[in-house]
Amino acid sequence: MSDSEEENPDRQLKIVIMGDGASGKTSLATRYSQEHFGKQYKQTIGLDFFLKHITLPGDTHVTLQVWDIGGQTLGGKMLDKYIYGSQGILMVYDITNYPSFENLEDWYTAIKKVFESEGKLPHIALVGNKIDLEHMRTVKLDKHQRFAQEHSMSSHFVSAKTGDSVSILFQKMAAEILGIKLTRPDLEKEQRIVKAEIVSYSAKEASAQPSVQQPRSTFCALQ
């Protein structure tokens, strides 16, 4: 280990991604950690775990532990254990799926239950995913902003498919948790849109497509 690494050890932050199934949580995690977007939906059972190393202003080295929680875990026995100890939580919904937004109230209640004994919630971000489908939006912007304000959450819109604002989302969250101010150049450096290939199939062609799972470098999976 070099002297500089000894002087600047990595800070560890646990970031949990929560929300209904098919809202894009896993796509968001893999887009950020691996710069990859899987075209086929695969339900997360239990938990997937990713690591990402970043550097914030002031030569602050941070390791983000990104916990992708399956949508079916709401109300499950393990949910409180998955949430416990997190410094940041991303509450993700699909802007084209209104029920995924409505159900965030239940996810938020689960978060409060875990942290009520500590008297303080972790940093929570409200994340509207799939902004590449803006023309299909069913959750109005004012409803998003009102929910974020009422629950003291930061507000974000991303596209896991194109990569739009994904890196900035995690960069901002880590900086806010650690009390580090990001400058405009810092944010502009992260503002990189990754183009995703768009494939259109007819209904007949889609049903005939083989189910091929993309390789993933998941660090850990818990059932």
mmCIF file of C-alpha atoms in Angstrom:
data_model
loop_
_atom_site.group_PDB
_atom_site.id
_atom_site.type_symbol
_atom_site.label_atom_id
_atom_site.label_comp_id
_atom_site.label_asym_id
_atom_site.label_seq_id
_atom_site.Cartn_x
_atom_site.Cartn_y
_atom_site.Cartn_z
ATOM 1 C CA MET A 1 0.000 0.000 0.000
ATOM 2 C CA SER A 2 1.352 3.432 -0.921
ATOM 3 C CA ASP A 3 1.745 6.296 1.552
ATOM 4 C CA SER A 4 -1.064 8.196 -0.162
ATOM 5 C CA GLU A 5 -3.418 5.222 0.216
ATOM 6 C CA GLU A 6 -2.518 4.942 3.896
ATOM 7 C CA GLU A 7 -3.225 8.644 4.372
ATOM 8 C CA ASN A 8 -6.521 8.478 2.454
ATOM 9 C CA PRO A 9 -8.202 5.177 3.299
ATOM 10 C CA ASP A 10 -11.539 4.493 1.629
ATOM 11 C CA ARG A 11 -14.668 5.629 3.426
ATOM 12 C CA GLN A 12 -17.327 2.921 3.386
ATOM 13 C CA LEU A 13 -20.919 3.839 2.547
ATOM 14 C CA LYS A 14 -23.822 1.426 2.387
ATOM 15 C CA ILE A 15 -26.343 2.497 -0.268
ATOM 16 C CA VAL A 16 -29.599 0.545 -0.489
ATOM 17 C CA ILE A 17 -31.818 0.577 -3.593
ATOM 18 C CA MET A 18 -35.505 -0.029 -2.840
ATOM 19 C CA GLY A 19 -38.770 -0.032 -4.764
ATOM 20 C CA ASP A 20 -41.252 -2.210 -6.599
ATOM 21 C CA GLY A 21 -40.172 -4.990 -8.912
ATOM 22 C CA ALA A 22 -39.550 -3.943 -12.541
ATOM 23 C CA SER A 23 -38.948 -0.317 -11.526
ATOM 24 C CA GLY A 24 -35.365 -0.638 -12.766
ATOM 25 C CA LYS A 25 -33.411 -1.086 -9.535
ATOM 26 C CA THR A 26 -31.106 -3.818 -10.816
ATOM 27 C CA SER A 27 -30.604 -2.009 -14.121
ATOM 28 C CA LEU A 28 -29.665 1.115 -12.162
ATOM 29 C CA ALA A 29 -27.168 -0.808 -10.020
ATOM 30 C CA THR A 30 -25.537 -2.591 -12.955
ATOM 31 C CA ARG A 31 -25.469 0.542 -15.097
ATOM 32 C CA TYR A 32 -23.585 2.357 -12.359
ATOM 33 C CA SER A 33 -21.288 -0.420 -11.175
ATOM 34 C CA GLN A 34 -20.567 -2.059 -14.546
ATOM 35 C CA GLU A 35 -21.719 0.506 -17.152
ATOM 36 C CA HIS A 36 -23.967 -2.208 -18.521
ATOM 37 C CA PHE A 37 -27.680 -2.382 -19.313
ATOM 38 C CA GLY A 38 -29.470 -5.715 -19.569
ATOM 39 C CA LYS A 39 -32.322 -5.712 -22.068
ATOM 40 C CA GLN A 40 -34.165 -8.591 -20.460
ATOM 41 C CA TYR A 41 -35.873 -8.310 -17.088
ATOM 42 C CA LYS A 42 -34.685 -10.698 -14.384
ATOM 43 C CA GLN A 43 -36.326 -10.464 -10.998
ATOM 44 C CA THR A 44 -33.979 -10.037 -8.052
ATOM 45 C CA ILE A 45 -34.675 -12.653 -5.401
ATOM 46 C CA GLY A 46 -33.637 -11.395 -1.994
ATOM 47 C CA LEU A 47 -30.558 -9.257 -2.493
ATOM 48 C CA ASP A 48 -27.759 -8.483 -4.937
ATOM 49 C CA PHE A 49 -24.625 -6.652 -3.811
ATOM 50 C CA PHE A 50 -22.200 -4.478 -5.796
ATOM 51 C CA LEU A 51 -19.072 -2.478 -4.987
ATOM 52 C CA LYS A 52 -17.975 0.788 -6.589
ATOM 53 C CA HIS A 53 -14.883 2.843 -5.752
ATOM 54 C CA ILE A 54 -15.077 6.604 -6.335
ATOM 55 C CA THR A 55 -13.048 9.699 -5.492
ATOM 56 C CA LEU A 56 -14.732 12.873 -4.275
ATOM 57 C CA PRO A 57 -13.242 16.375 -4.010
ATOM 58 C CA GLY A 58 -10.478 16.691 -1.423
ATOM 59 C CA ASP A 59 -9.021 13.375 -2.560
ATOM 60 C CA THR A 60 -11.700 11.578 -0.565
ATOM 61 C CA HIS A 61 -11.746 7.899 -1.512
ATOM 62 C CA VAL A 62 -15.087 6.178 -1.061
ATOM 63 C CA THR A 63 -16.232 2.591 -1.494
ATOM 64 C CA LEU A 64 -19.943 2.372 -2.147
ATOM 65 C CA GLN A 65 -21.621 -0.862 -1.124
ATOM 66 C CA VAL A 66 -24.691 -0.897 -3.363
ATOM 67 C CA TRP A 67 -27.449 -3.207 -2.088
ATOM 68 C CA ASP A 68 -30.117 -4.051 -4.670
ATOM 69 C CA ILE A 69 -33.184 -5.273 -2.757
ATOM 70 C CA GLY A 70 -35.778 -7.391 -4.550
ATOM 71 C CA GLY A 71 -39.208 -5.781 -4.935
ATOM 72 C CA GLN A 72 -40.964 -8.764 -3.377
ATOM 73 C CA THR A 73 -39.140 -8.284 -0.051
ATOM 74 C CA LEU A 74 -41.543 -5.548 1.138
ATOM 75 C CA GLY A 75 -43.098 -6.998 4.270
ATOM 76 C CA GLY A 76 -40.597 -9.857 4.346
ATOM 77 C CA LYS A 77 -38.617 -10.997 7.373
ATOM 78 C CA MET A 78 -35.237 -9.920 5.997
ATOM 79 C CA LEU A 79 -36.089 -6.394 4.821
ATOM 80 C CA ASP A 80 -35.190 -4.686 8.093
ATOM 81 C CA LYS A 81 -31.838 -6.482 8.150
ATOM 82 C CA TYR A 82 -31.098 -5.385 4.563
ATOM 83 C CA ILE A 83 -31.901 -1.746 5.383
ATOM 84 C CA TYR A 84 -30.190 -1.578 8.775
ATOM 85 C CA GLY A 85 -26.875 0.277 8.861
ATOM 86 C CA SER A 86 -27.349 2.077 5.556
ATOM 87 C CA GLN A 87 -26.129 5.639 5.160
ATOM 88 C CA GLY A 88 -28.142 6.231 1.984
ATOM 89 C CA ILE A 89 -31.315 4.850 0.428
ATOM 90 C CA LEU A 90 -32.517 5.242 -3.159
ATOM 91 C CA MET A 91 -36.282 4.904 -3.424
ATOM 92 C CA VAL A 92 -36.787 4.054 -7.079
ATOM 93 C CA TYR A 93 -39.965 4.061 -9.140
ATOM 94 C CA ASP A 94 -40.827 3.846 -12.831
ATOM 95 C CA ILE A 95 -42.194 7.159 -14.138
ATOM 96 C CA THR A 96 -44.417 5.217 -16.578
ATOM 97 C CA ASN A 97 -45.902 3.000 -13.838
ATOM 98 C CA TYR A 98 -48.037 4.958 -11.374
ATOM 99 C CA PRO A 99 -48.539 2.095 -8.871
ATOM 100 C CA SER A 100 -44.740 1.863 -8.453
ATOM 101 C CA PHE A 101 -44.851 5.477 -7.275
ATOM 102 C CA GLU A 102 -47.880 4.994 -5.007
ATOM 103 C CA ASN A 103 -46.241 2.019 -3.286
ATOM 104 C CA LEU A 104 -43.258 4.133 -2.208
ATOM 105 C CA GLU A 105 -45.277 5.172 0.835
ATOM 106 C CA ASP A 106 -45.159 1.558 2.057
ATOM 107 C CA TRP A 107 -41.410 1.348 1.394
ATOM 108 C CA TYR A 108 -40.893 4.606 3.295
ATOM 109 C CA THR A 109 -42.893 3.252 6.247
ATOM 110 C CA ALA A 110 -40.605 0.214 6.315
ATOM 111 C CA ILE A 111 -37.553 2.486 6.418
ATOM 112 C CA LYS A 112 -38.918 4.551 9.298
ATOM 113 C CA LYS A 113 -39.666 1.401 11.272
ATOM 114 C CA VAL A 114 -36.042 0.282 11.048
ATOM 115 C CA PHE A 115 -34.557 3.625 12.117
ATOM 116 C CA GLU A 116 -37.187 4.830 14.610
ATOM 117 C CA SER A 117 -35.061 3.738 17.586
ATOM 118 C CA GLU A 118 -32.144 5.849 16.333
ATOM 119 C CA GLY A 119 -34.297 8.925 15.860
ATOM 120 C CA LYS A 120 -32.625 9.790 12.572
ATOM 121 C CA LEU A 121 -33.153 8.524 9.042
ATOM 122 C CA PRO A 122 -30.325 7.945 6.550
ATOM 123 C CA HIS A 123 -30.076 10.185 3.509
ATOM 124 C CA ILE A 124 -33.003 9.245 1.246
ATOM 125 C CA ALA A 125 -33.258 10.054 -2.456
ATOM 126 C CA LEU A 126 -36.436 9.863 -4.521
ATOM 127 C CA VAL A 127 -35.465 8.507 -7.941
ATOM 128 C CA GLY A 128 -37.736 8.573 -10.978
ATOM 129 C CA ASN A 129 -36.317 6.030 -13.428
ATOM 130 C CA LYS A 130 -36.882 5.521 -17.193
ATOM 131 C CA ILE A 131 -36.809 9.173 -18.250
ATOM 132 C CA ASP A 132 -35.944 7.882 -21.717
ATOM 133 C CA LEU A 133 -39.697 7.095 -21.790
ATOM 134 C CA GLU A 134 -40.754 10.635 -20.890
ATOM 135 C CA HIS A 135 -43.517 10.512 -23.513
ATOM 136 C CA MET A 136 -45.108 7.652 -21.536
ATOM 137 C CA ARG A 137 -44.886 9.348 -18.128
ATOM 138 C CA THR A 138 -47.833 8.698 -15.783
ATOM 139 C CA VAL A 139 -46.364 10.287 -12.624
ATOM 140 C CA LYS A 140 -46.570 14.049 -12.917
ATOM 141 C CA LEU A 141 -43.533 16.095 -11.976
ATOM 142 C CA ASP A 142 -45.376 18.031 -9.257
ATOM 143 C CA LYS A 143 -46.398 14.778 -7.519
ATOM 144 C CA HIS A 144 -42.774 13.641 -7.521
ATOM 145 C CA GLN A 145 -41.541 16.943 -6.109
ATOM 146 C CA ARG A 146 -44.283 17.099 -3.485
ATOM 147 C CA PHE A 147 -43.491 13.589 -2.235
ATOM 148 C CA ALA A 148 -39.785 14.426 -2.017
ATOM 149 C CA GLN A 149 -40.425 17.658 -0.121
ATOM 150 C CA GLU A 150 -42.930 16.146 2.312
ATOM 151 C CA HIS A 151 -40.477 13.393 3.249
ATOM 152 C CA SER A 152 -37.287 15.534 3.159
ATOM 153 C CA MET A 153 -35.776 13.560 0.273
ATOM 154 C CA SER A 154 -33.445 14.718 -2.454
ATOM 155 C CA SER A 155 -35.008 14.536 -5.919
ATOM 156 C CA HIS A 156 -33.533 12.836 -8.983
ATOM 157 C CA PHE A 157 -34.512 11.614 -12.446
ATOM 158 C CA VAL A 158 -32.415 9.027 -14.296
ATOM 159 C CA SER A 159 -32.422 6.515 -17.113
ATOM 160 C CA ALA A 160 -30.727 3.228 -16.337
ATOM 161 C CA LYS A 161 -31.099 2.383 -20.021
ATOM 162 C CA THR A 162 -29.148 5.330 -21.445
ATOM 163 C CA GLY A 163 -27.083 6.055 -18.333
ATOM 164 C CA ASP A 164 -28.465 9.597 -18.166
ATOM 165 C CA SER A 165 -27.689 11.136 -14.726
ATOM 166 C CA VAL A 166 -26.972 7.738 -13.112
ATOM 167 C CA SER A 167 -23.371 8.483 -12.124
ATOM 168 C CA ILE A 168 -24.335 11.948 -10.900
ATOM 169 C CA LEU A 169 -27.031 10.436 -8.684
ATOM 170 C CA PHE A 170 -24.554 8.277 -6.747
ATOM 171 C CA GLN A 171 -21.888 10.991 -6.737
ATOM 172 C CA LYS A 172 -24.316 13.509 -5.233
ATOM 173 C CA MET A 173 -25.591 11.061 -2.653
ATOM 174 C CA ALA A 174 -22.096 10.126 -1.447
ATOM 175 C CA ALA A 175 -21.070 13.786 -1.290
ATOM 176 C CA GLU A 176 -24.185 14.810 0.655
ATOM 177 C CA ILE A 177 -23.755 11.978 3.155
ATOM 178 C CA LEU A 178 -20.137 12.995 3.783
ATOM 179 C CA GLY A 179 -20.856 16.729 3.770
ATOM 180 C CA ILE A 180 -18.708 17.383 0.693
ATOM 181 C CA LYS A 181 -19.701 20.151 -1.699
ATOM 182 C CA LEU A 182 -19.600 19.315 -5.410
ATOM 183 C CA THR A 183 -18.721 22.109 -7.825
ATOM 184 C CA ARG A 184 -20.175 22.540 -11.302
ATOM 185 C CA PRO A 185 -17.020 21.074 -12.927
ATOM 186 C CA ASP A 186 -17.338 18.036 -10.621
ATOM 187 C CA LEU A 187 -20.889 17.443 -11.808
ATOM 188 C CA GLU A 188 -20.115 18.109 -15.466
ATOM 189 C CA LYS A 189 -17.380 15.478 -15.332
ATOM 190 C CA GLU A 190 -19.998 12.906 -14.303
ATOM 191 C CA GLN A 191 -22.588 14.021 -16.852
ATOM 192 C CA ARG A 192 -21.951 11.350 -19.458
ATOM 193 C CA ILE A 193 -24.778 9.731 -21.377
ATOM 194 C CA VAL A 194 -24.192 6.167 -22.535
ATOM 195 C CA LYS A 195 -26.179 5.313 -25.646
ATOM 196 C CA ALA A 196 -28.195 2.111 -25.396
ATOM 197 C CA GLU A 197 -29.052 0.056 -28.415
ATOM 198 C CA ILE A 198 -32.795 0.105 -29.047
ATOM 199 C CA VAL A 199 -34.214 -3.108 -30.470
ATOM 200 C CA SER A 200 -37.800 -3.412 -31.680
ATOM 201 C CA TYR A 201 -39.516 -6.770 -32.000
ATOM 202 C CA SER A 202 -42.969 -7.631 -33.217
ATOM 203 C CA ALA A 203 -45.119 -9.536 -30.724
ATOM 204 C CA LYS A 204 -44.463 -12.770 -32.604
ATOM 205 C CA GLU A 205 -40.701 -12.180 -32.754
ATOM 206 C CA ALA A 206 -40.508 -11.205 -29.088
ATOM 207 C CA SER A 207 -42.229 -14.404 -27.969
ATOM 208 C CA ALA A 208 -39.753 -16.427 -29.992
ATOM 209 C CA GLN A 209 -36.650 -14.774 -28.476
ATOM 210 C CA PRO A 210 -34.578 -17.134 -26.311
ATOM 211 C CA SER A 211 -34.206 -16.121 -22.681
ATOM 212 C CA VAL A 212 -30.521 -15.314 -22.406
ATOM 213 C CA GLN A 213 -29.258 -13.899 -19.146
ATOM 214 C CA GLN A 214 -26.464 -11.367 -19.358
ATOM 215 C CA PRO A 215 -23.300 -12.206 -17.388
ATOM 216 C CA ARG A 216 -23.053 -10.170 -14.196
ATOM 217 C CA SER A 217 -20.224 -9.485 -11.819
ATOM 218 C CA THR A 218 -22.439 -9.602 -8.746
ATOM 219 C CA PHE A 219 -20.315 -9.574 -5.623
ATOM 220 C CA CYS A 220 -22.805 -11.399 -3.435
ATOM 221 C CA ALA A 221 -26.328 -12.755 -3.618
ATOM 222 C CA LEU A 222 -28.421 -13.604 -0.572
ATOM 223 C CA GLN A 223 -31.649 -15.555 -0.610
#
